PDB file of C-alpha atoms in Angstrom:
ATOM      1  CA  MET O   1      21.903  11.896   3.131  1.00  0.00           C
ATOM      2  CA  THR O   2      21.311  15.327   2.907  1.00  0.00           C
ATOM      3  CA  GLY O   3      18.768  17.005   5.443  1.00  0.00           C
ATOM      4  CA  ASN O   4      17.850  20.452   6.366  1.00  0.00           C
ATOM      5  CA  PRO O   5      19.515  21.700   9.653  1.00  0.00           C
ATOM      6  CA  LYS O   6      17.381  21.326  12.881  1.00  0.00           C
ATOM      7  CA  SER O   7      15.093  23.854  13.490  1.00  0.00           C
ATOM      8  CA  PRO O   8      15.107  25.361  16.662  1.00  0.00           C
ATOM      9  CA  THR O   9      11.346  23.895  17.635  1.00  0.00           C
ATOM     10  CA  GLU O  10      12.616  20.557  16.340  1.00  0.00           C
ATOM     11  CA  ALA O  11      15.840  20.872  18.412  1.00  0.00           C
ATOM     12  CA  THR O  12      13.778  21.267  21.468  1.00  0.00           C
ATOM     13  CA  LEU O  13      11.288  18.751  20.674  1.00  0.00           C
ATOM     14  CA  ILE O  14      14.365  16.173  20.288  1.00  0.00           C
ATOM     15  CA  GLN O  15      15.712  17.599  23.776  1.00  0.00           C
ATOM     16  CA  HIS O  16      12.657  16.941  25.468  1.00  0.00           C
ATOM     17  CA  LEU O  17      12.310  13.541  24.083  1.00  0.00           C
ATOM     18  CA  LEU O  18      15.704  12.465  25.092  1.00  0.00           C
ATOM     19  CA  ALA O  19      14.866  13.919  28.454  1.00  0.00           C
ATOM     20  CA  GLY O  20      12.060  11.340  28.277  1.00  0.00           C
ATOM     21  CA  GLU O  21       9.331  13.912  28.926  1.00  0.00           C
ATOM     22  CA  GLN O  22       5.676  12.330  27.882  1.00  0.00           C
ATOM     23  CA  SER O  23       4.207  15.757  26.550  1.00  0.00           C
ATOM     24  CA  ALA O  24       7.200  15.689  24.019  1.00  0.00           C
ATOM     25  CA  PHE O  25       6.367  11.974  23.005  1.00  0.00           C
ATOM     26  CA  GLU O  26       2.415  13.004  22.617  1.00  0.00           C
ATOM     27  CA  ALA O  27       3.667  16.076  20.222  1.00  0.00           C
ATOM     28  CA  LEU O  28       6.011  14.013  18.132  1.00  0.00           C
ATOM     29  CA  VAL O  29       2.885  11.227  17.414  1.00  0.00           C
ATOM     30  CA  LYS O  30       0.368  13.922  16.947  1.00  0.00           C
ATOM     31  CA  MET O  31       2.787  15.781  14.386  1.00  0.00           C
ATOM     32  CA  TYR O  32       4.461  12.919  12.505  1.00  0.00           C
ATOM     33  CA  HIS O  33       2.081   9.727  12.869  1.00  0.00           C
ATOM     34  CA  LEU O  34      -0.551  10.582   9.791  1.00  0.00           C
ATOM     35  CA  PRO O  35       2.424  12.017   7.419  1.00  0.00           C
ATOM     36  CA  MET O  36       4.376   8.412   8.391  1.00  0.00           C
ATOM     37  CA  LYS O  37       1.012   6.608   7.545  1.00  0.00           C
ATOM     38  CA  ARG O  38       0.950   8.639   3.980  1.00  0.00           C
ATOM     39  CA  VAL O  39       4.601   7.184   3.214  1.00  0.00           C
ATOM     40  CA  ALA O  40       4.105   3.754   4.375  1.00  0.00           C
ATOM     41  CA  ALA O  41       0.770   3.649   2.242  1.00  0.00           C
ATOM     42  CA  ALA O  42       2.616   4.634  -0.800  1.00  0.00           C
ATOM     43  CA  ILE O  43       4.847   1.530  -0.142  1.00  0.00           C
ATOM     44  CA  VAL O  44       2.588  -1.479   1.553  1.00  0.00           C
ATOM     45  CA  GLY O  45      -0.899   0.028   0.427  1.00  0.00           C
ATOM     46  CA  HIS O  46      -3.684   1.361   2.913  1.00  0.00           C
ATOM     47  CA  GLY O  47      -4.421  -1.801   4.615  1.00  0.00           C
ATOM     48  CA  GLU O  48      -1.026  -2.521   6.092  1.00  0.00           C
ATOM     49  CA  ALA O  49       0.224   1.087   6.543  1.00  0.00           C
ATOM     50  CA  GLU O  50      -0.978   1.346  10.100  1.00  0.00           C
ATOM     51  CA  GLU O  51       0.855  -1.753  11.143  1.00  0.00           C
ATOM     52  CA  ALA O  52       4.029  -0.257   9.282  1.00  0.00           C
ATOM     53  CA  VAL O  53       3.860   2.985  11.363  1.00  0.00           C
ATOM     54  CA  GLN O  54       3.347   1.274  14.595  1.00  0.00           C
ATOM     55  CA  GLU O  55       6.655  -0.960  13.709  1.00  0.00           C
ATOM     56  CA  ALA O  56       8.334   2.250  12.800  1.00  0.00           C
ATOM     57  CA  TRP O  57       7.663   3.971  15.798  1.00  0.00           C
ATOM     58  CA  LEU O  58       9.493   1.124  17.748  1.00  0.00           C
ATOM     59  CA  ALA O  59      12.224   1.622  15.537  1.00  0.00           C
ATOM     60  CA  VAL O  60      12.529   5.433  16.307  1.00  0.00           C
ATOM     61  CA  ILE O  61      12.439   4.667  19.994  1.00  0.00           C
ATOM     62  CA  ARG O  62      15.018   2.540  19.705  1.00  0.00           C
ATOM     63  CA  HIS O  63      17.279   4.358  17.744  1.00  0.00           C
ATOM     64  CA  LEU O  64      16.198   7.775  19.511  1.00  0.00           C
ATOM     65  CA  PRO O  65      19.218   7.744  21.827  1.00  0.00           C
ATOM     66  CA  GLY O  66      21.672   7.678  18.706  1.00  0.00           C
ATOM     67  CA  PHE O  67      19.840  10.358  16.418  1.00  0.00           C
ATOM     68  CA  ARG O  68      22.769  12.756  15.880  1.00  0.00           C
ATOM     69  CA  GLY O  69      20.684  15.250  13.483  1.00  0.00           C
ATOM     70  CA  ASP O  70      22.462  14.595  10.572  1.00  0.00           C
ATOM     71  CA  ALA O  71      19.072  14.636   8.503  1.00  0.00           C
ATOM     72  CA  SER O  72      16.034  16.596   9.809  1.00  0.00           C
ATOM     73  CA  LEU O  73      13.705  14.608  12.208  1.00  0.00           C
ATOM     74  CA  LYS O  74      11.099  14.671   9.715  1.00  0.00           C
ATOM     75  CA  THR O  75      13.375  12.868   6.994  1.00  0.00           C
ATOM     76  CA  TRP O  76      14.873  10.646   9.637  1.00  0.00           C
ATOM     77  CA  LEU O  77      11.322   9.577  10.593  1.00  0.00           C
ATOM     78  CA  PHE O  78      10.229   9.224   7.056  1.00  0.00           C
ATOM     79  CA  THR O  79      13.292   7.136   6.325  1.00  0.00           C
ATOM     80  CA  ILE O  80      12.631   4.575   9.070  1.00  0.00           C
ATOM     81  CA  VAL O  81       9.023   4.359   8.232  1.00  0.00           C
ATOM     82  CA  GLY O  82       9.707   4.178   4.031  1.00  0.00           C
ATOM     83  CA  ASN O  83      12.368   1.139   5.463  1.00  0.00           C
ATOM     84  CA  GLU O  84      10.047  -0.525   7.500  1.00  0.00           C
ATOM     85  CA  ALA O  85       7.342  -0.922   4.945  1.00  0.00           C
ATOM     86  CA  LYS O  86       9.860  -1.945   2.265  1.00  0.00           C
ATOM     87  CA  SER O  87      11.000  -4.780   4.661  1.00  0.00           C
ATOM     88  CA  ARG O  88       7.383  -5.688   5.059  1.00  0.00           C
ATOM     89  CA  LEU O  89       7.100  -5.963   1.593  1.00  0.00           C
ATOM     90  CA  ARG O  90      10.266  -8.159   1.051  1.00  0.00           C
ATOM     91  CA  LYS O  91       9.117 -10.330   3.947  1.00  0.00           C
ATOM     92  CA  ALA O  92       5.968 -10.957   2.266  1.00  0.00           C
ATOM     93  CA  ARG O  93       7.608 -12.109  -0.873  1.00  0.00           C
ATOM     94  CA  ARG O  94       5.918  -9.463  -3.041  1.00  0.00           C
ATOM     95  CA  GLU O  95       7.924  -7.232  -5.303  1.00  0.00           C
ATOM     96  CA  VAL O  96       8.987  -4.321  -4.288  1.00  0.00           C
ATOM     97  CA  SER O  97       7.668  -1.977  -7.191  1.00  0.00           C
ATOM     98  CA  LEU O  98       6.595   1.601  -6.692  1.00  0.00           C
ATOM     99  CA  GLU O  99       7.519   2.456  -9.872  1.00  0.00           C
ATOM    100  CA  GLY O 100       4.371   2.438 -11.439  1.00  0.00           C
ATOM    101  CA  ILE O 101       3.076   5.803 -11.949  1.00  0.00           C
ATOM    102  CA  GLY O 102      -0.736   5.558 -11.475  1.00  0.00           C
ATOM    103  CA  ASP O 103      -3.560   5.807 -13.564  1.00  0.00           C
ATOM    104  CA  ASP O 104      -3.085   7.704 -17.047  1.00  0.00           C
ATOM    105  CA  GLY O 105      -6.766   9.030 -16.388  1.00  0.00           C
ATOM    106  CA  ILE O 106      -5.323  12.523 -16.007  1.00  0.00           C
ATOM    107  CA  LEU O 107      -3.538  12.718 -19.289  1.00  0.00           C
ATOM    108  CA  GLN O 108      -6.616  11.352 -21.120  1.00  0.00           C
ATOM    109  CA  LEU O 109      -8.804  14.229 -19.293  1.00  0.00           C
ATOM    110  CA  SER O 110      -6.362  16.857 -19.848  1.00  0.00           C
ATOM    111  CA  ASN O 111      -6.144  16.081 -23.432  1.00  0.00           C
ATOM    112  CA  ASP O 112      -9.598  17.525 -23.753  1.00  0.00           C
ATOM    113  CA  ARG O 113      -8.453  20.855 -22.816  1.00  0.00           C
ATOM    114  CA  PHE O 114      -6.098  21.230 -26.099  1.00  0.00           C
ATOM    115  CA  ASP O 115      -6.932  20.910 -30.257  1.00  0.00           C
ATOM    116  CA  ALA O 116      -5.280  18.809 -32.517  1.00  0.00           C
ATOM    117  CA  THR O 117      -2.275  21.313 -32.710  1.00  0.00           C
ATOM    118  CA  GLY O 118      -1.554  21.167 -28.826  1.00  0.00           C
ATOM    119  CA  HIS O 119      -3.109  24.859 -28.492  1.00  0.00           C
ATOM    120  CA  TRP O 120      -5.518  25.428 -25.197  1.00  0.00           C
ATOM    121  CA  LEU O 121      -9.194  24.790 -26.145  1.00  0.00           C
ATOM    122  CA  PRO O 122     -10.013  27.233 -24.496  1.00  0.00           C
ATOM    123  CA  ALA O 123      -7.570  28.961 -22.763  1.00  0.00           C
ATOM    124  CA  PRO O 124      -7.341  28.284 -18.656  1.00  0.00           C
ATOM    125  CA  ALA O 125     -10.389  30.634 -16.925  1.00  0.00           C
ATOM    126  CA  LEU O 126      -9.121  33.362 -14.529  1.00  0.00           C
ATOM    127  CA  TRP O 127      -9.879  32.303 -11.073  1.00  0.00           C
ATOM    128  CA  GLU O 128     -11.454  34.408  -8.618  1.00  0.00           C
ATOM    129  CA  HIS O 129      -9.713  33.430  -5.688  1.00  0.00           C
ATOM    130  CA  ASP O 130      -6.140  32.675  -6.407  1.00  0.00           C
ATOM    131  CA  SER O 131      -4.289  33.082  -3.218  1.00  0.00           C
ATOM    132  CA  PRO O 132      -3.949  30.120  -1.054  1.00  0.00           C
ATOM    133  CA  GLU O 133      -5.188  32.196   2.184  1.00  0.00           C
ATOM    134  CA  GLY O 134      -8.186  32.877   0.077  1.00  0.00           C
ATOM    135  CA  LEU O 135      -8.856  29.351  -0.955  1.00  0.00           C
ATOM    136  CA  LEU O 136      -8.054  27.558   2.274  1.00  0.00           C
ATOM    137  CA  SER O 137     -10.311  29.945   4.427  1.00  0.00           C
ATOM    138  CA  ILE O 138     -13.179  28.633   2.591  1.00  0.00           C
ATOM    139  CA  GLU O 139     -14.544  25.461   4.301  1.00  0.00           C
ATOM    140  CA  ASP O 140     -16.124  23.602   1.245  1.00  0.00           C
ATOM    141  CA  PHE O 141     -12.714  24.317  -0.694  1.00  0.00           C
ATOM    142  CA  ARG O 142     -10.843  22.698   2.112  1.00  0.00           C
ATOM    143  CA  ARG O 143     -13.364  19.757   2.138  1.00  0.00           C
ATOM    144  CA  CYS O 144     -13.042  19.276  -1.758  1.00  0.00           C
ATOM    145  CA  LEU O 145      -9.400  19.531  -1.546  1.00  0.00           C
ATOM    146  CA  ASP O 146      -9.415  16.680   1.365  1.00  0.00           C
ATOM    147  CA  LYS O 147     -11.254  14.591  -0.883  1.00  0.00           C
ATOM    148  CA  VAL O 148      -9.179  15.013  -4.189  1.00  0.00           C
ATOM    149  CA  LEU O 149      -6.183  14.217  -2.280  1.00  0.00           C
ATOM    150  CA  GLU O 150      -7.804  11.338  -0.635  1.00  0.00           C
ATOM    151  CA  ARG O 151      -8.660   9.708  -4.117  1.00  0.00           C
ATOM    152  CA  LEU O 152      -5.157  10.305  -5.461  1.00  0.00           C
ATOM    153  CA  PRO O 153      -3.343   6.842  -6.126  1.00  0.00           C
ATOM    154  CA  ASP O 154      -1.112   6.022  -2.952  1.00  0.00           C
ATOM    155  CA  ASN O 155       2.199   6.446  -4.561  1.00  0.00           C
ATOM    156  CA  GLN O 156       0.840  10.015  -6.373  1.00  0.00           C
ATOM    157  CA  ARG O 157      -0.262  11.337  -2.931  1.00  0.00           C
ATOM    158  CA  ALA O 158       2.960  10.292  -0.814  1.00  0.00           C
ATOM    159  CA  ALA O 159       5.221  11.782  -3.694  1.00  0.00           C
ATOM    160  CA  LEU O 160       3.114  14.845  -3.722  1.00  0.00           C
ATOM    161  CA  ALA O 161       2.823  15.491  -0.189  1.00  0.00           C
ATOM    162  CA  LEU O 162       6.589  14.782   0.629  1.00  0.00           C
ATOM    163  CA  CYS O 163       7.298  17.399  -1.836  1.00  0.00           C
ATOM    164  CA  ASP O 164       4.687  20.143  -1.716  1.00  0.00           C
ATOM    165  CA  MET O 165       3.606  19.685   1.870  1.00  0.00           C
ATOM    166  CA  ASP O 166       6.892  18.405   3.430  1.00  0.00           C
ATOM    167  CA  GLY O 167       9.150  20.459   1.249  1.00  0.00           C
ATOM    168  CA  LEU O 168      11.718  17.572   0.916  1.00  0.00           C
ATOM    169  CA  PRO O 169      14.168  17.683  -1.812  1.00  0.00           C
ATOM    170  CA  LEU O 170      13.561  15.519  -4.876  1.00  0.00           C
ATOM    171  CA  ALA O 171      16.467  13.374  -3.984  1.00  0.00           C
ATOM    172  CA  GLU O 172      15.139  12.653  -0.336  1.00  0.00           C
ATOM    173  CA  ILE O 173      11.629  11.742  -1.865  1.00  0.00           C
ATOM    174  CA  CYS O 174      13.267   8.970  -4.171  1.00  0.00           C
ATOM    175  CA  ASN O 175      15.229   7.445  -1.064  1.00  0.00           C
ATOM    176  CA  ILE O 176      12.272   7.415   0.914  1.00  0.00           C
ATOM    177  CA  LEU O 177      10.035   5.652  -1.562  1.00  0.00           C
ATOM    178  CA  ASP O 178      12.597   3.881  -3.683  1.00  0.00           C
ATOM    179  CA  VAL O 179      11.514   5.496  -6.993  1.00  0.00           C
ATOM    180  CA  SER O 180      13.570   6.886  -9.491  1.00  0.00           C
ATOM    181  CA  ALA O 181      13.715  10.714  -9.909  1.00  0.00           C
ATOM    182  CA  SER O 182      12.064  10.606 -13.098  1.00  0.00           C
ATOM    183  CA  ASN O 183       9.347   8.618 -11.698  1.00  0.00           C
ATOM    184  CA  VAL O 184       8.860  10.757  -8.805  1.00  0.00           C
ATOM    185  CA  ARG O 185       8.799  14.016 -11.059  1.00  0.00           C
ATOM    186  CA  VAL O 186       5.874  12.179 -13.177  1.00  0.00           C
ATOM    187  CA  LEU O 187       4.349  11.238  -9.826  1.00  0.00           C
ATOM    188  CA  ILE O 188       4.101  14.747  -8.424  1.00  0.00           C
ATOM    189  CA  HIS O 189       2.882  16.034 -11.831  1.00  0.00           C
ATOM    190  CA  ARG O 190       0.302  13.903 -12.147  1.00  0.00           C
ATOM    191  CA  ALA O 191      -1.124  14.520  -8.769  1.00  0.00           C
ATOM    192  CA  ARG O 192      -0.565  18.465  -9.033  1.00  0.00           C
ATOM    193  CA  LEU O 193      -2.725  18.303 -12.025  1.00  0.00           C
ATOM    194  CA  LYS O 194      -5.171  16.308 -10.650  1.00  0.00           C
ATOM    195  CA  VAL O 195      -5.302  18.977  -7.650  1.00  0.00           C
ATOM    196  CA  TYR O 196      -5.038  21.631 -10.397  1.00  0.00           C
ATOM    197  CA  ASP O 197      -8.278  20.072 -12.037  1.00  0.00           C
ATOM    198  CA  MET O 198     -10.423  20.150  -8.900  1.00  0.00           C
ATOM    199  CA  VAL O 199      -9.233  23.851  -8.141  1.00  0.00           C
ATOM    200  CA  ASP O 200     -10.009  24.972 -11.587  1.00  0.00           C
ATOM    201  CA  HIS O 201     -13.749  23.223 -11.768  1.00  0.00           C
ATOM    202  CA  TYR O 202     -14.116  24.483  -8.270  1.00  0.00           C
ATOM    203  CA  GLU O 203     -13.147  28.059  -9.574  1.00  0.00           C
ATOM    204  CA  GLU O 204     -15.675  27.600 -12.305  1.00  0.00           C
ATOM    205  CA  THR O 205     -18.810  26.025 -10.213  1.00  0.00           C
ATOM    206  CA  GLY O 206     -18.074  26.545  -6.535  1.00  0.00           C
ATOM    207  CA  THR O 207     -18.325  22.336  -6.134  1.00  0.00           C
ATOM    208  CA  CYS O 208     -15.929  19.805  -6.095  1.00  0.00           C
TER     209      CYS O 208
ATOM    210  CA  MET C   1       8.757  24.947 -30.954  1.00  0.00           C
ATOM    211  CA  LEU C   2       6.926  23.508 -27.498  1.00  0.00           C
ATOM    212  CA  SER C   3       3.173  23.232 -27.805  1.00  0.00           C
ATOM    213  CA  CYS C   4       0.926  24.033 -24.933  1.00  0.00           C
ATOM    214  CA  ARG C   5      -0.029  20.414 -24.657  1.00  0.00           C
ATOM    215  CA  GLU C   6       3.574  19.481 -24.232  1.00  0.00           C
ATOM    216  CA  LEU C   7       4.189  22.320 -21.275  1.00  0.00           C
ATOM    217  CA  HIS C   8       1.107  21.331 -19.488  1.00  0.00           C
ATOM    218  CA  GLN C   9       1.736  17.326 -19.686  1.00  0.00           C
ATOM    219  CA  GLN C  10       5.166  17.053 -19.442  1.00  0.00           C
ATOM    220  CA  HIS C  11       7.247  20.214 -18.306  1.00  0.00           C
ATOM    221  CA  ALA C  12       4.777  22.196 -16.177  1.00  0.00           C
ATOM    222  CA  SER C  13       5.853  21.043 -12.590  1.00  0.00           C
ATOM    223  CA  ASN C  14       9.596  20.478 -13.570  1.00  0.00           C
ATOM    224  CA  TYR C  15       9.676  24.023 -14.637  1.00  0.00           C
ATOM    225  CA  LEU C  16       8.303  24.869 -11.517  1.00  0.00           C
ATOM    226  CA  ASP C  17      10.205  22.837  -9.150  1.00  0.00           C
ATOM    227  CA  GLY C  18      13.648  23.824 -10.843  1.00  0.00           C
ATOM    228  CA  CYS C  19      14.164  20.124 -12.539  1.00  0.00           C
ATOM    229  CA  LEU C  20      14.576  20.958 -16.195  1.00  0.00           C
ATOM    230  CA  PRO C  21      17.691  20.822 -17.811  1.00  0.00           C
ATOM    231  CA  TRP C  22      18.640  24.546 -18.959  1.00  0.00           C
ATOM    232  CA  ARG C  23      17.870  23.929 -22.988  1.00  0.00           C
ATOM    233  CA  LYS C  24      14.318  23.003 -21.785  1.00  0.00           C
ATOM    234  CA  ARG C  25      14.124  25.267 -19.265  1.00  0.00           C
ATOM    235  CA  LEU C  26      14.546  28.183 -22.035  1.00  0.00           C
ATOM    236  CA  ALA C  27      12.493  26.496 -24.208  1.00  0.00           C
ATOM    237  CA  VAL C  28       9.617  26.796 -21.576  1.00  0.00           C
ATOM    238  CA  GLY C  29      10.466  30.506 -20.820  1.00  0.00           C
ATOM    239  CA  MET C  30      10.422  31.453 -24.383  1.00  0.00           C
ATOM    240  CA  HIS C  31       6.864  29.623 -24.859  1.00  0.00           C
ATOM    241  CA  LEU C  32       5.874  31.455 -21.640  1.00  0.00           C
ATOM    242  CA  ALA C  33       7.025  35.028 -23.205  1.00  0.00           C
ATOM    243  CA  MET C  34       4.794  34.547 -26.322  1.00  0.00           C
ATOM    244  CA  CYS C  35       1.581  32.213 -24.426  1.00  0.00           C
ATOM    245  CA  SER C  36      -0.758  34.289 -22.182  1.00  0.00           C
ATOM    246  CA  ALA C  37      -2.613  31.010 -21.720  1.00  0.00           C
ATOM    247  CA  CYS C  38       0.308  29.152 -20.531  1.00  0.00           C
ATOM    248  CA  ARG C  39       1.670  32.039 -18.300  1.00  0.00           C
ATOM    249  CA  ARG C  40      -1.974  31.985 -16.771  1.00  0.00           C
ATOM    250  CA  PHE C  41      -1.733  28.408 -16.133  1.00  0.00           C
ATOM    251  CA  MET C  42       1.804  28.264 -14.689  1.00  0.00           C
ATOM    252  CA  HIS C  43       0.638  30.941 -12.404  1.00  0.00           C
ATOM    253  CA  GLN C  44      -2.304  29.035 -11.421  1.00  0.00           C
ATOM    254  CA  LEU C  45      -0.432  25.632 -10.897  1.00  0.00           C
ATOM    255  CA  LYS C  46       2.161  27.592  -8.625  1.00  0.00           C
ATOM    256  CA  SER C  47      -1.054  28.722  -6.566  1.00  0.00           C
ATOM    257  CA  VAL C  48      -1.919  24.917  -6.248  1.00  0.00           C
ATOM    258  CA  LYS C  49       1.640  24.148  -5.089  1.00  0.00           C
ATOM    259  CA  ALA C  50       1.233  26.945  -2.409  1.00  0.00           C
ATOM    260  CA  VAL C  51      -2.378  25.840  -1.514  1.00  0.00           C
ATOM    261  CA  LEU C  52      -0.652  22.288  -0.984  1.00  0.00           C
ATOM    262  CA  ARG C  53       2.092  23.913   1.006  1.00  0.00           C
ATOM    263  CA  GLU C  54      -0.155  25.865   3.153  1.00  0.00           C
ATOM    264  CA  ARG C  55      -2.961  23.385   4.008  1.00  0.00           C
ATOM    265  CA  PRO C  56      -2.447  22.658   7.531  1.00  0.00           C
ATOM    266  CA  ASP C  57      -1.786  18.949   8.193  1.00  0.00           C
ATOM    267  CA  THR C  58      -4.531  16.794   9.758  1.00  0.00           C
ATOM    268  CA  ALA C  59      -2.934  15.992  13.316  1.00  0.00           C
ATOM    269  CA  LEU C  60      -3.547  12.543  15.019  1.00  0.00           C
ATOM    270  CA  PRO C  61      -6.800  13.025  17.153  1.00  0.00           C
ATOM    271  CA  GLU C  62      -6.021  13.341  20.727  1.00  0.00           C
ATOM    272  CA  SER C  63      -7.791  10.018  21.406  1.00  0.00           C
ATOM    273  CA  GLU C  64      -5.283   7.877  19.394  1.00  0.00           C
ATOM    274  CA  ALA C  65      -2.406   9.974  19.975  1.00  0.00           C
ATOM    275  CA  LYS C  66      -2.314   9.777  23.878  1.00  0.00           C
ATOM    276  CA  PRO C  67      -2.185   5.808  24.362  1.00  0.00           C
ATOM    277  CA  LEU C  68       0.206   5.781  21.463  1.00  0.00           C
ATOM    278  CA  ALA C  69       2.386   8.070  23.253  1.00  0.00           C
ATOM    279  CA  ALA C  70       2.065   6.697  26.219  1.00  0.00           C
ATOM    280  CA  ARG C  71       3.130   3.255  25.025  1.00  0.00           C
ATOM    281  CA  LEU C  72       6.197   4.705  23.230  1.00  0.00           C
ATOM    282  CA  HIS C  73       7.116   6.800  26.364  1.00  0.00           C
ATOM    283  CA  ALA C  74       7.043   3.620  28.550  1.00  0.00           C
ATOM    284  CA  THR C  75       8.937   1.423  25.878  1.00  0.00           C
ATOM    285  CA  PHE C  76      11.765   4.459  25.954  1.00  0.00           C
ATOM    286  CA  ARG C  77      11.984   4.522  29.632  1.00  0.00           C
ATOM    287  CA  GLN C  78      11.947   0.739  30.067  1.00  0.00           C
ATOM    288  CA  GLN C  79      15.097   0.990  26.908  1.00  0.00           C
ATOM    289  CA  ARG C  80      17.017   3.475  29.069  1.00  0.00           C
ATOM    290  CA  LYS C  81      16.420   1.793  32.394  1.00  0.00           C
ATOM    291  CA  LEU C  82      18.133  -1.735  30.514  1.00  0.00           C
ATOM    292  CA  SER C  83      20.992   0.464  29.053  1.00  0.00           C
ATOM    293  CA  SER C  84      21.793   1.938  32.068  1.00  0.00           C
ATOM    294  CA  GLY C  85      22.061  -1.609  33.925  1.00  0.00           C
ATOM    295  CA  GLY C  86      19.004  -0.679  36.334  1.00  0.00           C
ATOM    296  CA  LEU C  87      16.308  -2.801  37.094  1.00  0.00           C
TER     297      LEU C  87
END
């Protein structure tokens, strides 16, 4: 598996974990529990995600002494929780199918932006704030962003987060979610367009 | 010739993420050279990607993190004791 080389912070955290320091376990859990839950939710659904993550943590502890750092800690954790979630699906004898790419609402909505010849109708408006720092410094905007991310289908949210927030390469996202490369790209694009529509609306109206 | 709708609905993220084959990449590049509306859209979509990258991820609240970490820590110590043959 490909993976980023361990950052100094990550290497230090692993060292402290292996030394059995409780504060390192707290840092690990604080940093990765919710992102791991996001991955699990994409596979088993929101209802079973917490249980899958709890099981995954036990597997992490079991395998921690053997962690060699071939992949980044983040990729390793996401792979474990992905496998745990997939195994829960198999045990429940449900079909493992994350290939569904979610609703088509966004494409329907986006069609209104174009005329019959495929040209913009009208062209995208200029944004007053388009720097990430500027936008993220506005509390209302952060709330709108949380809301739009929450409303994404689980698989779109996980694919977008793994790509844009966690910065994982597409090949790793495919492995973790067990989805083909073409579908991962569709999931990411649809999710990103929904966030784009929210930002565009926010820029125009100051509301979500 | 690629339309604005096709660029928006099919190729924008792949172009941004460097996932397009070279022919398609060239087609998108040519479209962008001629279409200011799509240039603005691509610039804004890039900003959306940056917003997501820089958004601070929510950390697990202390009240949930502490007990979970304590449990994992205890399991880790127990496991180490067993593997080293201790009691």
